[in-house]
Short mmCIF file of N, CA and C in Angstrom, two decimals:
data_model
loop_
_atom_site.label_atom_id
_atom_site.label_comp_id
_atom_site.label_asym_id
_atom_site.label_seq_id
_atom_site.Cartn_x
_atom_site.Cartn_y
_atom_site.Cartn_z
N MET H 1 0.41 13.34 72.98
CA MET H 1 0.25 12.03 73.58
C MET H 1 -1.19 11.52 73.41
N PHE H 2 -2.16 12.40 73.78
CA PHE H 2 -3.56 12.02 73.65
C PHE H 2 -3.91 11.74 72.20
N THR H 3 -3.41 12.59 71.28
CA THR H 3 -3.70 12.42 69.86
C THR H 3 -3.21 11.05 69.38
N SER H 4 -1.99 10.68 69.74
CA SER H 4 -1.44 9.38 69.34
C SER H 4 -2.29 8.24 69.86
N TYR H 5 -2.70 8.33 71.12
CA TYR H 5 -3.52 7.28 71.73
C TYR H 5 -4.86 7.17 71.00
N PHE H 6 -5.50 8.30 70.71
CA PHE H 6 -6.79 8.33 70.04
C PHE H 6 -6.68 7.71 68.64
N ILE H 7 -5.66 8.11 67.88
CA ILE H 7 -5.47 7.57 66.52
C ILE H 7 -5.17 6.07 66.59
N LYS H 8 -4.33 5.67 67.53
CA LYS H 8 -4.01 4.25 67.69
C LYS H 8 -5.27 3.43 67.93
N MET H 9 -6.14 3.89 68.80
CA MET H 9 -7.37 3.14 69.11
C MET H 9 -8.26 3.00 67.86
N ILE H 10 -8.38 4.07 67.10
CA ILE H 10 -9.21 4.01 65.89
C ILE H 10 -8.61 3.04 64.88
N LEU H 11 -7.29 3.09 64.68
CA LEU H 11 -6.64 2.18 63.74
C LEU H 11 -6.76 0.73 64.18
N MET H 12 -6.63 0.49 65.48
CA MET H 12 -6.74 -0.88 65.99
C MET H 12 -8.18 -1.40 65.87
N LEU H 13 -9.16 -0.53 66.06
CA LEU H 13 -10.55 -0.94 65.86
C LEU H 13 -10.79 -1.39 64.42
N GLY H 14 -10.02 -0.81 63.50
CA GLY H 14 -10.12 -1.19 62.09
C GLY H 14 -9.36 -2.45 61.75
N GLY H 15 -8.60 -3.00 62.72
CA GLY H 15 -7.91 -4.26 62.50
C GLY H 15 -6.40 -4.20 62.49
N MET H 16 -5.81 -3.00 62.56
CA MET H 16 -4.34 -2.91 62.61
C MET H 16 -3.83 -3.39 63.96
N ARG H 17 -2.62 -3.94 63.95
CA ARG H 17 -1.94 -4.33 65.18
C ARG H 17 -0.83 -3.31 65.43
N ILE H 18 -0.87 -2.66 66.60
CA ILE H 18 0.07 -1.59 66.92
C ILE H 18 0.62 -1.83 68.32
N GLY H 19 1.94 -1.75 68.47
CA GLY H 19 2.59 -1.99 69.75
C GLY H 19 2.58 -0.78 70.68
N LYS H 20 3.37 -0.89 71.74
CA LYS H 20 3.46 0.16 72.76
C LYS H 20 4.32 1.33 72.26
N GLY H 21 4.14 2.48 72.89
CA GLY H 21 4.98 3.64 72.60
C GLY H 21 4.76 4.25 71.23
N PHE H 22 3.58 4.07 70.66
CA PHE H 22 3.27 4.58 69.32
C PHE H 22 3.07 6.08 69.36
N LYS H 23 3.76 6.80 68.44
CA LYS H 23 3.60 8.25 68.34
C LYS H 23 3.26 8.59 66.90
N ILE H 24 2.23 9.41 66.73
CA ILE H 24 1.81 9.80 65.39
C ILE H 24 1.31 11.23 65.43
N GLU H 25 1.61 12.01 64.38
CA GLU H 25 1.25 13.43 64.36
C GLU H 25 -0.08 13.74 63.70
N GLY H 26 -0.63 12.80 62.97
CA GLY H 26 -1.92 13.01 62.32
C GLY H 26 -2.41 11.71 61.73
N PHE H 27 -3.69 11.66 61.39
CA PHE H 27 -4.24 10.42 60.83
C PHE H 27 -3.50 10.06 59.54
N PRO H 28 -2.97 8.86 59.45
CA PRO H 28 -2.37 8.43 58.18
C PRO H 28 -3.48 8.07 57.21
N LYS H 29 -3.17 8.12 55.93
CA LYS H 29 -4.11 7.64 54.92
C LYS H 29 -3.89 6.13 54.82
N ILE H 30 -4.91 5.36 55.16
CA ILE H 30 -4.84 3.90 55.10
C ILE H 30 -5.74 3.45 53.97
N VAL H 31 -5.17 2.72 53.00
CA VAL H 31 -5.93 2.19 51.88
C VAL H 31 -5.78 0.68 51.89
N GLY H 32 -6.88 -0.04 51.80
CA GLY H 32 -6.84 -1.50 51.82
C GLY H 32 -7.14 -2.04 53.20
N LYS H 33 -6.76 -3.31 53.41
CA LYS H 33 -7.08 -4.00 54.67
C LYS H 33 -6.15 -3.54 55.79
N LYS H 34 -6.74 -2.95 56.81
CA LYS H 34 -5.96 -2.54 57.98
C LYS H 34 -5.33 -3.74 58.68
N ALA H 35 -6.00 -4.89 58.61
CA ALA H 35 -5.48 -6.10 59.26
C ALA H 35 -4.17 -6.57 58.63
N ASN H 36 -3.83 -6.08 57.43
CA ASN H 36 -2.58 -6.46 56.77
C ASN H 36 -1.43 -5.53 57.12
N ILE H 37 -1.65 -4.65 58.10
CA ILE H 37 -0.62 -3.70 58.53
C ILE H 37 -0.30 -3.95 60.00
N THR H 38 0.98 -4.17 60.29
CA THR H 38 1.44 -4.39 61.66
C THR H 38 2.49 -3.34 62.00
N ILE H 39 2.33 -2.72 63.16
CA ILE H 39 3.28 -1.71 63.62
C ILE H 39 3.79 -2.14 65.00
N GLY H 40 5.11 -2.18 65.16
CA GLY H 40 5.73 -2.63 66.40
C GLY H 40 5.76 -1.58 67.49
N ASN H 41 6.66 -1.76 68.44
CA ASN H 41 6.80 -0.87 69.59
C ASN H 41 7.64 0.36 69.25
N ASN H 42 7.31 1.48 69.89
CA ASN H 42 8.09 2.72 69.80
C ASN H 42 8.28 3.21 68.36
N VAL H 43 7.23 3.10 67.58
CA VAL H 43 7.25 3.60 66.20
C VAL H 43 6.74 5.03 66.19
N SER H 44 7.42 5.88 65.42
CA SER H 44 7.05 7.29 65.29
C SER H 44 6.70 7.58 63.84
N ILE H 45 5.49 8.10 63.61
CA ILE H 45 5.02 8.42 62.26
C ILE H 45 4.61 9.89 62.23
N MET H 46 5.12 10.62 61.25
CA MET H 46 4.82 12.04 61.11
C MET H 46 3.51 12.22 60.31
N LYS H 47 3.29 13.42 59.77
CA LYS H 47 2.05 13.75 59.07
C LYS H 47 2.07 13.29 57.62
N ASN H 48 0.87 13.18 57.04
CA ASN H 48 0.66 12.93 55.61
C ASN H 48 1.32 11.64 55.12
N VAL H 49 1.26 10.60 55.92
CA VAL H 49 1.82 9.29 55.55
C VAL H 49 0.70 8.43 54.98
N GLU H 50 1.01 7.67 53.92
CA GLU H 50 0.05 6.74 53.33
C GLU H 50 0.58 5.33 53.45
N LEU H 51 -0.25 4.44 53.96
CA LEU H 51 0.04 3.00 54.03
C LEU H 51 -1.04 2.30 53.22
N LYS H 52 -0.64 1.61 52.16
CA LYS H 52 -1.62 1.02 51.24
C LYS H 52 -1.32 -0.45 51.02
N THR H 53 -2.36 -1.28 51.17
CA THR H 53 -2.24 -2.70 50.84
C THR H 53 -3.33 -3.06 49.84
N ARG H 54 -2.96 -3.94 48.93
CA ARG H 54 -3.97 -4.48 48.00
C ARG H 54 -3.47 -5.82 47.50
N GLY H 55 -4.40 -6.64 47.02
CA GLY H 55 -4.02 -7.94 46.49
C GLY H 55 -3.27 -8.82 47.46
N GLY H 56 -3.62 -8.77 48.74
CA GLY H 56 -2.97 -9.61 49.75
C GLY H 56 -1.64 -9.09 50.25
N GLY H 57 -1.24 -7.88 49.86
CA GLY H 57 0.01 -7.29 50.34
C GLY H 57 -0.02 -7.01 51.83
N LYS H 58 1.18 -7.05 52.45
CA LYS H 58 1.30 -6.82 53.90
C LYS H 58 2.41 -5.80 54.16
N ILE H 59 2.18 -4.93 55.14
CA ILE H 59 3.19 -3.98 55.60
C ILE H 59 3.52 -4.33 57.04
N GLN H 60 4.81 -4.55 57.30
CA GLN H 60 5.29 -4.84 58.66
C GLN H 60 6.31 -3.78 59.04
N ILE H 61 5.95 -2.96 60.00
CA ILE H 61 6.85 -1.93 60.52
C ILE H 61 7.26 -2.39 61.91
N LEU H 62 8.53 -2.76 62.08
CA LEU H 62 8.98 -3.34 63.34
C LEU H 62 9.29 -2.24 64.37
N ASN H 63 10.07 -2.55 65.38
CA ASN H 63 10.26 -1.68 66.54
C ASN H 63 11.21 -0.52 66.27
N ASN H 64 10.92 0.62 66.93
CA ASN H 64 11.79 1.79 66.94
C ASN H 64 12.04 2.38 65.56
N VAL H 65 11.06 2.28 64.69
CA VAL H 65 11.14 2.82 63.33
C VAL H 65 10.62 4.25 63.33
N LYS H 66 11.23 5.11 62.48
CA LYS H 66 10.77 6.48 62.31
C LYS H 66 10.39 6.69 60.85
N ILE H 67 9.18 7.20 60.65
CA ILE H 67 8.67 7.47 59.31
C ILE H 67 8.31 8.96 59.24
N ASP H 68 8.95 9.67 58.33
CA ASP H 68 8.83 11.12 58.23
C ASP H 68 7.59 11.54 57.43
N ASN H 69 7.40 12.84 57.34
CA ASN H 69 6.26 13.43 56.62
C ASN H 69 6.22 12.98 55.16
N GLY H 70 5.02 12.73 54.67
CA GLY H 70 4.80 12.50 53.26
C GLY H 70 5.27 11.17 52.71
N VAL H 71 5.66 10.23 53.57
CA VAL H 71 6.12 8.91 53.10
C VAL H 71 4.93 8.10 52.61
N ARG H 72 5.16 7.34 51.53
CA ARG H 72 4.12 6.46 50.98
C ARG H 72 4.69 5.05 50.90
N ILE H 73 4.00 4.08 51.53
CA ILE H 73 4.41 2.68 51.51
C ILE H 73 3.25 1.86 50.96
N ILE H 74 3.55 1.06 49.92
CA ILE H 74 2.52 0.24 49.27
C ILE H 74 3.00 -1.20 49.22
N ALA H 75 2.11 -2.15 49.54
CA ALA H 75 2.37 -3.58 49.39
C ALA H 75 1.22 -4.18 48.60
N ALA H 76 1.56 -4.87 47.50
CA ALA H 76 0.53 -5.46 46.63
C ALA H 76 0.97 -6.86 46.20
N ASN H 77 0.10 -7.56 45.50
CA ASN H 77 0.42 -8.87 44.88
C ASN H 77 0.93 -9.90 45.88
N ASN H 78 0.37 -9.93 47.08
CA ASN H 78 0.81 -10.85 48.14
C ASN H 78 2.24 -10.59 48.60
N ALA H 79 2.81 -9.44 48.27
CA ALA H 79 4.16 -9.09 48.70
C ALA H 79 4.13 -8.55 50.13
N THR H 80 5.28 -8.63 50.79
CA THR H 80 5.45 -8.06 52.12
C THR H 80 6.51 -6.97 52.07
N VAL H 81 6.15 -5.79 52.56
CA VAL H 81 7.13 -4.72 52.76
C VAL H 81 7.45 -4.72 54.24
N LYS H 82 8.73 -5.02 54.56
CA LYS H 82 9.15 -5.16 55.95
C LYS H 82 10.19 -4.09 56.27
N ILE H 83 9.88 -3.26 57.26
CA ILE H 83 10.78 -2.21 57.72
C ILE H 83 11.31 -2.67 59.08
N ASN H 84 12.58 -3.04 59.12
CA ASN H 84 13.16 -3.65 60.31
C ASN H 84 13.50 -2.62 61.40
N ASN H 85 13.89 -3.12 62.57
CA ASN H 85 14.14 -2.32 63.77
C ASN H 85 15.10 -1.16 63.52
N PHE H 86 14.76 -0.02 64.10
CA PHE H 86 15.58 1.20 64.10
C PHE H 86 15.81 1.78 62.70
N ALA H 87 15.02 1.38 61.71
CA ALA H 87 15.15 1.95 60.37
C ALA H 87 14.44 3.30 60.32
N LYS H 88 14.84 4.12 59.34
CA LYS H 88 14.23 5.44 59.14
C LYS H 88 13.88 5.60 57.66
N ILE H 89 12.69 6.14 57.42
CA ILE H 89 12.29 6.51 56.07
C ILE H 89 11.96 8.00 56.12
N MET H 90 12.70 8.77 55.33
CA MET H 90 12.64 10.22 55.46
C MET H 90 11.64 10.87 54.49
N TYR H 91 11.56 12.16 54.58
CA TYR H 91 10.57 13.03 53.95
C TYR H 91 10.27 12.66 52.49
N ASN H 92 8.98 12.42 52.22
CA ASN H 92 8.46 12.18 50.87
C ASN H 92 9.12 11.01 50.14
N ALA H 93 9.63 10.03 50.85
CA ALA H 93 10.17 8.83 50.20
C ALA H 93 9.00 7.91 49.82
N TYR H 94 9.27 7.04 48.83
CA TYR H 94 8.26 6.11 48.33
C TYR H 94 8.83 4.69 48.36
N VAL H 95 8.09 3.77 48.97
CA VAL H 95 8.46 2.36 48.99
C VAL H 95 7.29 1.59 48.40
N GLY H 96 7.49 1.05 47.18
CA GLY H 96 6.41 0.38 46.47
C GLY H 96 6.71 -1.09 46.26
N GLY H 97 5.95 -1.94 46.92
CA GLY H 97 6.21 -3.37 46.90
C GLY H 97 5.22 -4.17 46.07
N GLY H 98 5.50 -4.34 44.78
CA GLY H 98 4.77 -5.30 43.97
C GLY H 98 5.37 -6.68 44.14
N ALA H 99 6.59 -6.72 44.70
CA ALA H 99 7.26 -7.93 45.19
C ALA H 99 7.85 -7.55 46.54
N ASP H 100 8.32 -8.53 47.31
CA ASP H 100 8.82 -8.28 48.67
C ASP H 100 9.91 -7.21 48.69
N ILE H 101 9.87 -6.37 49.73
CA ILE H 101 10.93 -5.40 50.01
C ILE H 101 11.27 -5.54 51.48
N SER H 102 12.57 -5.61 51.79
CA SER H 102 13.03 -5.65 53.17
C SER H 102 14.06 -4.55 53.38
N LEU H 103 13.82 -3.67 54.37
CA LEU H 103 14.77 -2.63 54.76
C LEU H 103 15.38 -3.06 56.08
N GLY H 104 16.71 -3.17 56.12
CA GLY H 104 17.42 -3.76 57.25
C GLY H 104 17.46 -2.90 58.50
N ILE H 105 18.00 -3.50 59.55
CA ILE H 105 18.15 -2.86 60.86
C ILE H 105 19.07 -1.65 60.74
N LYS H 106 18.64 -0.53 61.35
CA LYS H 106 19.39 0.74 61.36
C LYS H 106 19.76 1.21 59.97
N SER H 107 18.91 0.94 59.00
CA SER H 107 19.12 1.44 57.64
C SER H 107 18.21 2.63 57.39
N GLY H 108 18.59 3.48 56.44
CA GLY H 108 17.82 4.67 56.16
C GLY H 108 17.57 4.92 54.70
N ILE H 109 16.37 5.37 54.41
CA ILE H 109 16.00 5.80 53.07
C ILE H 109 15.79 7.31 53.17
N SER H 110 16.62 8.08 52.47
CA SER H 110 16.57 9.54 52.57
C SER H 110 15.42 10.14 51.77
N ALA H 111 15.27 11.44 51.93
CA ALA H 111 14.15 12.18 51.33
C ALA H 111 14.08 12.03 49.82
N PHE H 112 12.86 11.98 49.32
CA PHE H 112 12.56 11.95 47.88
C PHE H 112 13.15 10.74 47.16
N THR H 113 13.41 9.67 47.88
CA THR H 113 13.96 8.45 47.28
C THR H 113 12.84 7.49 46.93
N MET H 114 13.04 6.71 45.87
CA MET H 114 12.06 5.71 45.45
C MET H 114 12.70 4.33 45.50
N VAL H 115 12.05 3.43 46.24
CA VAL H 115 12.42 2.02 46.28
C VAL H 115 11.22 1.28 45.71
N ASN H 116 11.37 0.70 44.53
CA ASN H 116 10.20 0.18 43.82
C ASN H 116 10.50 -1.19 43.23
N SER H 117 9.81 -2.21 43.72
CA SER H 117 10.05 -3.58 43.25
C SER H 117 9.19 -3.94 42.04
N SER H 118 8.60 -2.95 41.39
CA SER H 118 7.83 -3.16 40.16
C SER H 118 8.31 -2.21 39.08
N LEU H 119 8.32 -2.71 37.86
CA LEU H 119 8.75 -1.89 36.73
C LEU H 119 7.83 -2.18 35.55
N HIS H 120 7.30 -1.14 34.96
CA HIS H 120 6.40 -1.30 33.82
C HIS H 120 7.15 -1.91 32.65
N LEU H 121 6.53 -2.89 31.98
CA LEU H 121 7.12 -3.48 30.78
C LEU H 121 6.97 -2.50 29.61
N PHE H 122 7.87 -2.59 28.64
CA PHE H 122 7.81 -1.66 27.51
C PHE H 122 8.28 -2.29 26.21
N ASP H 123 7.72 -3.47 25.92
CA ASP H 123 7.99 -4.16 24.66
C ASP H 123 7.35 -3.38 23.51
N LYS H 124 8.00 -3.34 22.37
CA LYS H 124 7.48 -2.54 21.26
C LYS H 124 6.32 -3.20 20.51
N SER H 125 6.03 -4.47 20.79
CA SER H 125 5.01 -5.19 20.03
C SER H 125 3.57 -4.90 20.48
N SER H 126 3.39 -4.21 21.60
CA SER H 126 2.03 -3.88 22.03
C SER H 126 2.02 -2.52 22.74
N ASN H 127 0.82 -2.02 22.99
CA ASN H 127 0.68 -0.72 23.65
C ASN H 127 1.30 -0.75 25.04
N PHE H 128 1.99 0.31 25.37
CA PHE H 128 2.67 0.44 26.66
C PHE H 128 1.73 0.18 27.83
N MET H 129 0.57 0.79 27.83
CA MET H 129 -0.35 0.69 28.96
C MET H 129 -1.00 -0.68 29.10
N ASP H 130 -0.89 -1.53 28.08
CA ASP H 130 -1.49 -2.87 28.12
C ASP H 130 -0.53 -3.96 28.58
N GLN H 131 0.70 -3.64 28.86
CA GLN H 131 1.73 -4.66 29.05
C GLN H 131 1.90 -5.18 30.48
N GLY H 132 1.49 -4.45 31.46
CA GLY H 132 1.67 -4.94 32.83
C GLY H 132 3.05 -4.61 33.38
N TYR H 133 3.47 -5.39 34.39
CA TYR H 133 4.67 -5.06 35.15
C TYR H 133 5.55 -6.29 35.37
N LYS H 134 6.81 -6.02 35.61
CA LYS H 134 7.75 -7.02 36.10
C LYS H 134 7.92 -6.74 37.59
N HIS H 135 7.84 -7.78 38.42
CA HIS H 135 7.98 -7.62 39.87
C HIS H 135 9.16 -8.46 40.34
N GLU H 136 10.11 -7.84 41.06
CA GLU H 136 11.26 -8.56 41.61
C GLU H 136 11.60 -8.03 42.99
N GLU H 137 11.91 -8.94 43.90
CA GLU H 137 12.21 -8.61 45.29
C GLU H 137 13.39 -7.65 45.41
N ILE H 138 13.31 -6.76 46.40
CA ILE H 138 14.42 -5.87 46.77
C ILE H 138 14.81 -6.18 48.21
N PHE H 139 16.12 -6.36 48.42
CA PHE H 139 16.64 -6.60 49.76
C PHE H 139 17.66 -5.51 50.07
N ILE H 140 17.45 -4.81 51.18
CA ILE H 140 18.38 -3.79 51.65
C ILE H 140 18.86 -4.24 53.02
N GLY H 141 20.16 -4.46 53.16
CA GLY H 141 20.74 -5.03 54.38
C GLY H 141 20.74 -4.06 55.56
N ASN H 142 21.48 -4.44 56.59
CA ASN H 142 21.59 -3.65 57.81
C ASN H 142 22.62 -2.53 57.64
N ASP H 143 22.39 -1.41 58.34
CA ASP H 143 23.32 -0.28 58.34
C ASP H 143 23.61 0.22 56.93
N VAL H 144 22.58 0.31 56.12
CA VAL H 144 22.68 0.85 54.76
C VAL H 144 22.08 2.24 54.75
N GLN H 145 22.73 3.18 54.08
CA GLN H 145 22.19 4.52 53.92
C GLN H 145 21.97 4.79 52.43
N ILE H 146 20.76 5.16 52.09
CA ILE H 146 20.41 5.49 50.71
C ILE H 146 20.18 6.99 50.64
N GLY H 147 21.01 7.68 49.85
CA GLY H 147 20.97 9.13 49.75
C GLY H 147 19.71 9.63 49.07
N SER H 148 19.42 10.90 49.27
CA SER H 148 18.19 11.50 48.76
C SER H 148 18.13 11.49 47.24
N HIS H 149 16.90 11.48 46.73
CA HIS H 149 16.62 11.52 45.29
C HIS H 149 17.19 10.32 44.54
N SER H 150 17.37 9.21 45.21
CA SER H 150 17.89 8.00 44.55
C SER H 150 16.73 7.08 44.16
N TYR H 151 17.05 6.12 43.30
CA TYR H 151 16.05 5.16 42.84
C TYR H 151 16.65 3.76 42.93
N ILE H 152 15.99 2.88 43.68
CA ILE H 152 16.40 1.48 43.81
C ILE H 152 15.45 0.66 42.95
N MET H 153 16.00 -0.01 41.95
CA MET H 153 15.19 -0.72 40.96
C MET H 153 14.85 -2.15 41.39
N PRO H 154 13.84 -2.76 40.75
CA PRO H 154 13.44 -4.13 41.09
C PRO H 154 14.60 -5.12 40.96
N GLY H 155 14.64 -6.09 41.89
CA GLY H 155 15.61 -7.17 41.83
C GLY H 155 16.95 -6.86 42.47
N VAL H 156 17.12 -5.67 43.03
CA VAL H 156 18.41 -5.25 43.60
C VAL H 156 18.58 -5.81 45.01
N ARG H 157 19.82 -6.20 45.31
CA ARG H 157 20.22 -6.61 46.66
C ARG H 157 21.36 -5.69 47.10
N ILE H 158 21.11 -4.92 48.16
CA ILE H 158 22.13 -4.03 48.72
C ILE H 158 22.62 -4.66 50.01
N SER H 159 23.88 -5.06 50.03
CA SER H 159 24.43 -5.78 51.19
C SER H 159 24.69 -4.84 52.36
N ASN H 160 24.93 -5.43 53.53
CA ASN H 160 25.13 -4.69 54.77
C ASN H 160 26.18 -3.60 54.63
N LYS H 161 25.92 -2.48 55.29
CA LYS H 161 26.86 -1.38 55.46
C LYS H 161 27.24 -0.66 54.16
N ALA H 162 26.45 -0.84 53.11
CA ALA H 162 26.69 -0.09 51.87
C ALA H 162 26.12 1.32 52.00
N MET H 163 26.66 2.23 51.21
CA MET H 163 26.17 3.61 51.18
C MET H 163 25.90 4.01 49.74
N ILE H 164 24.69 4.53 49.51
CA ILE H 164 24.28 4.95 48.19
C ILE H 164 24.29 6.48 48.17
N SER H 165 25.05 7.06 47.27
CA SER H 165 25.17 8.50 47.15
C SER H 165 23.85 9.11 46.66
N THR H 166 23.65 10.40 46.91
CA THR H 166 22.45 11.08 46.44
C THR H 166 22.36 11.02 44.92
N HIS H 167 21.15 11.07 44.42
CA HIS H 167 20.87 11.11 42.98
C HIS H 167 21.45 9.90 42.25
N SER H 168 21.42 8.72 42.87
CA SER H 168 21.92 7.50 42.24
C SER H 168 20.77 6.62 41.78
N VAL H 169 21.01 5.88 40.69
CA VAL H 169 20.05 4.88 40.21
C VAL H 169 20.72 3.52 40.36
N VAL H 170 20.20 2.71 41.28
CA VAL H 170 20.82 1.41 41.58
C VAL H 170 20.04 0.34 40.84
N GLN H 171 20.73 -0.31 39.89
CA GLN H 171 20.09 -1.36 39.10
C GLN H 171 20.81 -2.70 39.23
N ASP H 172 21.96 -2.73 39.93
CA ASP H 172 22.72 -3.96 40.15
C ASP H 172 22.93 -4.18 41.64
N ASN H 173 23.28 -5.41 42.01
CA ASN H 173 23.55 -5.73 43.40
C ASN H 173 24.77 -4.96 43.90
N ILE H 174 24.74 -4.58 45.19
CA ILE H 174 25.81 -3.77 45.78
C ILE H 174 26.48 -4.58 46.89
N PRO H 175 27.82 -4.76 46.81
CA PRO H 175 28.54 -5.54 47.84
C PRO H 175 28.62 -4.81 49.19
N GLU H 176 28.91 -5.57 50.23
CA GLU H 176 29.10 -5.02 51.58
C GLU H 176 30.12 -3.90 51.59
N PHE H 177 29.91 -2.92 52.45
CA PHE H 177 30.82 -1.80 52.72
C PHE H 177 31.05 -0.88 51.52
N SER H 178 30.37 -1.11 50.40
CA SER H 178 30.60 -0.31 49.20
C SER H 178 29.96 1.07 49.31
N ILE H 179 30.61 2.03 48.69
CA ILE H 179 30.04 3.36 48.47
C ILE H 179 29.79 3.45 46.97
N VAL H 180 28.54 3.72 46.59
CA VAL H 180 28.20 3.77 45.18
C VAL H 180 27.61 5.12 44.82
N SER H 181 27.74 5.49 43.55
CA SER H 181 27.25 6.76 43.09
C SER H 181 27.01 6.70 41.59
N GLY H 182 26.06 7.50 41.10
CA GLY H 182 25.90 7.69 39.67
C GLY H 182 24.64 7.12 39.08
N ILE H 183 24.50 7.37 37.75
CA ILE H 183 23.37 6.88 36.97
C ILE H 183 23.95 6.18 35.74
N PRO H 184 24.02 4.86 35.71
CA PRO H 184 23.68 3.95 36.82
C PRO H 184 24.75 3.98 37.90
N ALA H 185 24.38 3.56 39.10
CA ALA H 185 25.30 3.58 40.23
C ALA H 185 26.44 2.59 40.04
N ARG H 186 27.65 3.04 40.37
CA ARG H 186 28.86 2.22 40.31
C ARG H 186 29.61 2.37 41.63
N VAL H 187 30.39 1.35 41.99
CA VAL H 187 31.18 1.42 43.21
C VAL H 187 32.28 2.47 43.03
N VAL H 188 32.34 3.44 43.95
CA VAL H 188 33.34 4.50 43.89
C VAL H 188 34.26 4.49 45.11
N GLY H 189 33.98 3.62 46.08
CA GLY H 189 34.80 3.56 47.28
C GLY H 189 34.32 2.48 48.23
N THR H 190 34.96 2.44 49.39
CA THR H 190 34.63 1.46 50.43
C THR H 190 34.59 2.18 51.77
N ARG H 191 33.64 1.83 52.60
CA ARG H 191 33.59 2.40 53.96
C ARG H 191 34.82 1.97 54.74
N LYS H 192 35.36 2.90 55.48
CA LYS H 192 36.55 2.61 56.28
C LYS H 192 36.15 2.08 57.65
N GLU H 193 37.03 1.32 58.27
CA GLU H 193 36.78 0.79 59.62
C GLU H 193 36.78 1.90 60.63
#
């Protein structure tokens, strides 16, 4: 309890906005402007978490969110990464926002999953490292579960109550209630009532 209070005070002195009931297990790695990071009420953050903003990016972690060990969240290029109420991001997951990313209410990103709204360009007419990136918004609806070791690609919209199987690569929009699996991910079923 004391540790959480002490860390909260230091982060707030740096410009972060943090609500009531904040619990944290160790100092997070904060890169960029602390004032661009907002944390709501009753948020729980484990150890070895990195929150990074650059180029006007913003991170908004709303109420009752749980962030597990080793999670990395980045917001860049004036994008906003928004983690909505009661969402969970599990062990060693990565959320990279070169364009806006929204994770819905009571949705979960499982361990070792990558949600990345930026993709390196790879045209054959110039050197790979000189080409830059394509940035496209990712929207993940409410009550969505993304299985471990999955990859959500730029521009994807996952509708409410969809379930993404482990080890899936999602490159297309996913309809409501769908269960998807595979590389690339395809609809394999529907959630039952």
